[in-house]
Short mmCIF file of C-alpha atoms in Angstrom, two decimals:
data_model
loop_
_atom_site.label_atom_id
_atom_site.label_comp_id
_atom_site.label_asym_id
_atom_site.label_seq_id
_atom_site.Cartn_x
_atom_site.Cartn_y
_atom_site.Cartn_z
CA MET A 257 25.86 14.54 -64.79
CA ASN A 258 25.84 13.11 -68.22
CA LYS A 259 24.63 9.65 -69.10
CA ALA A 260 28.10 8.12 -69.68
CA VAL A 261 29.37 9.10 -66.21
CA LYS A 262 26.26 7.63 -64.56
CA LEU A 263 26.74 4.34 -66.42
CA ILE A 264 30.40 4.12 -65.39
CA LEU A 265 29.58 4.81 -61.73
CA ALA A 266 26.80 2.22 -61.76
CA GLY A 267 29.17 -0.36 -63.25
CA VAL A 268 31.89 0.29 -60.69
CA LEU A 269 29.39 0.09 -57.82
CA SER A 270 27.87 -3.18 -59.04
CA VAL A 271 31.30 -4.80 -59.53
CA SER A 272 32.36 -3.82 -56.01
CA LEU A 273 29.12 -5.22 -54.53
CA ILE A 274 29.56 -8.52 -56.36
CA GLY A 275 33.02 -8.91 -54.84
CA VAL A 276 31.70 -8.27 -51.31
CA THR A 277 28.80 -10.72 -51.55
CA SER A 278 30.87 -13.53 -53.05
CA THR A 279 33.42 -13.22 -50.25
CA GLU A 280 30.72 -13.35 -47.56
CA GLY A 281 29.05 -16.36 -49.19
CA HIS A 282 32.34 -18.27 -49.34
CA ALA A 283 33.09 -17.63 -45.68
CA ALA A 284 29.65 -18.89 -44.60
CA THR A 285 29.98 -22.19 -46.50
CA LYS A 286 33.45 -23.18 -45.31
CA ALA A 287 33.51 -26.81 -44.15
CA LYS A 288 34.74 -27.69 -40.67
CA ALA A 289 35.77 -30.93 -38.98
CA PHE A 290 34.50 -31.44 -35.43
CA LYS A 291 36.04 -33.49 -32.59
CA ASN A 292 32.75 -35.16 -31.66
CA CYS A 293 28.98 -34.89 -32.02
CA THR A 294 28.62 -32.66 -28.96
CA GLU A 295 30.85 -30.05 -30.60
CA MET A 296 29.04 -30.36 -33.94
CA GLN A 297 25.61 -29.99 -32.34
CA LYS A 298 26.62 -26.66 -30.81
CA THR A 299 26.83 -25.33 -34.38
CA TYR A 300 24.39 -27.64 -36.21
CA LYS A 301 21.66 -28.84 -33.80
CA GLY A 302 20.27 -31.39 -36.23
CA GLY A 303 23.64 -32.64 -37.42
CA VAL A 304 24.93 -32.45 -41.00
CA ALA A 305 23.45 -34.28 -43.98
CA ASN A 306 25.28 -35.04 -47.21
CA LYS A 307 22.22 -34.23 -49.36
CA LYS A 308 18.76 -32.73 -49.01
CA GLY A 309 15.73 -34.86 -48.23
CA LEU A 310 17.36 -37.62 -46.16
CA LYS A 311 15.45 -39.31 -43.34
CA ASN A 312 16.89 -40.44 -40.02
CA ARG A 313 17.19 -44.22 -40.08
CA THR A 314 16.88 -45.64 -36.57
CA GLY A 315 17.32 -49.32 -37.40
CA TYR A 316 15.67 -52.23 -39.19
CA ASP A 317 12.53 -54.25 -38.51
CA LYS A 318 12.48 -58.07 -38.32
CA ASN A 319 12.10 -58.30 -42.13
CA GLY A 320 15.20 -56.17 -42.76
CA LYS A 321 13.21 -53.10 -43.83
CA PRO A 322 14.65 -49.77 -42.57
CA ILE A 323 12.78 -47.92 -39.82
CA TYR A 324 12.76 -44.13 -40.07
CA LYS A 325 12.03 -41.69 -37.26
CA LYS A 326 11.46 -37.94 -37.46
CA THR A 327 14.09 -35.96 -35.56
CA GLN A 328 13.54 -32.91 -33.37
CA TYR A 329 15.89 -30.72 -35.43
CA THR A 330 16.46 -30.42 -39.18
CA ALA A 331 19.90 -31.40 -40.41
CA TYR A 332 22.12 -28.81 -42.10
CA VAL A 333 22.93 -29.88 -45.67
CA SER A 334 26.61 -29.66 -46.65
CA LEU A 335 28.46 -32.37 -48.54
CA ALA A 336 31.87 -30.89 -47.67
CA THR A 337 31.16 -30.72 -43.92
CA TYR A 338 29.61 -34.20 -43.98
CA ASN A 339 32.67 -35.64 -45.72
CA LEU A 340 34.96 -34.16 -43.05
CA ASN A 341 32.78 -35.73 -40.32
CA LYS A 342 31.71 -38.96 -42.04
CA SER A 343 33.03 -41.07 -39.16
CA LYS A 344 30.35 -39.55 -36.91
CA ASP A 345 27.54 -41.07 -39.02
CA ARG A 346 27.37 -44.35 -37.07
CA ASP A 347 24.15 -45.63 -38.67
CA LYS A 348 25.33 -44.76 -42.22
CA ASP A 349 22.10 -42.97 -43.18
CA GLY A 350 23.83 -39.90 -44.65
CA ILE A 351 23.28 -37.69 -41.59
CA ALA A 352 26.13 -37.23 -39.11
CA CYS A 353 25.25 -36.51 -35.45
CA GLU A 354 21.49 -36.28 -35.94
CA ARG A 355 19.22 -35.81 -32.94
#
């Protein structure tokens, strides 16, 4: 085969692979609203955080300083999913349904 035909075939193959991977990536990141925390924890054991690096706030000490506690599971980070389930973040620490 000549060089031009090989280049055309390589281009067509790479364009078709880009279309497949972008479709799969979009399907995996689709946000979902859950009825309650039990349902959410079946999919996301550690709950859903609105941004990376958040700590689980368990309350406040007598001086009003927040108390943080490490959780058993790591929260999944997704702003879209968190926004759909914001009402399930009772302690308002940015992590819905943490455990």
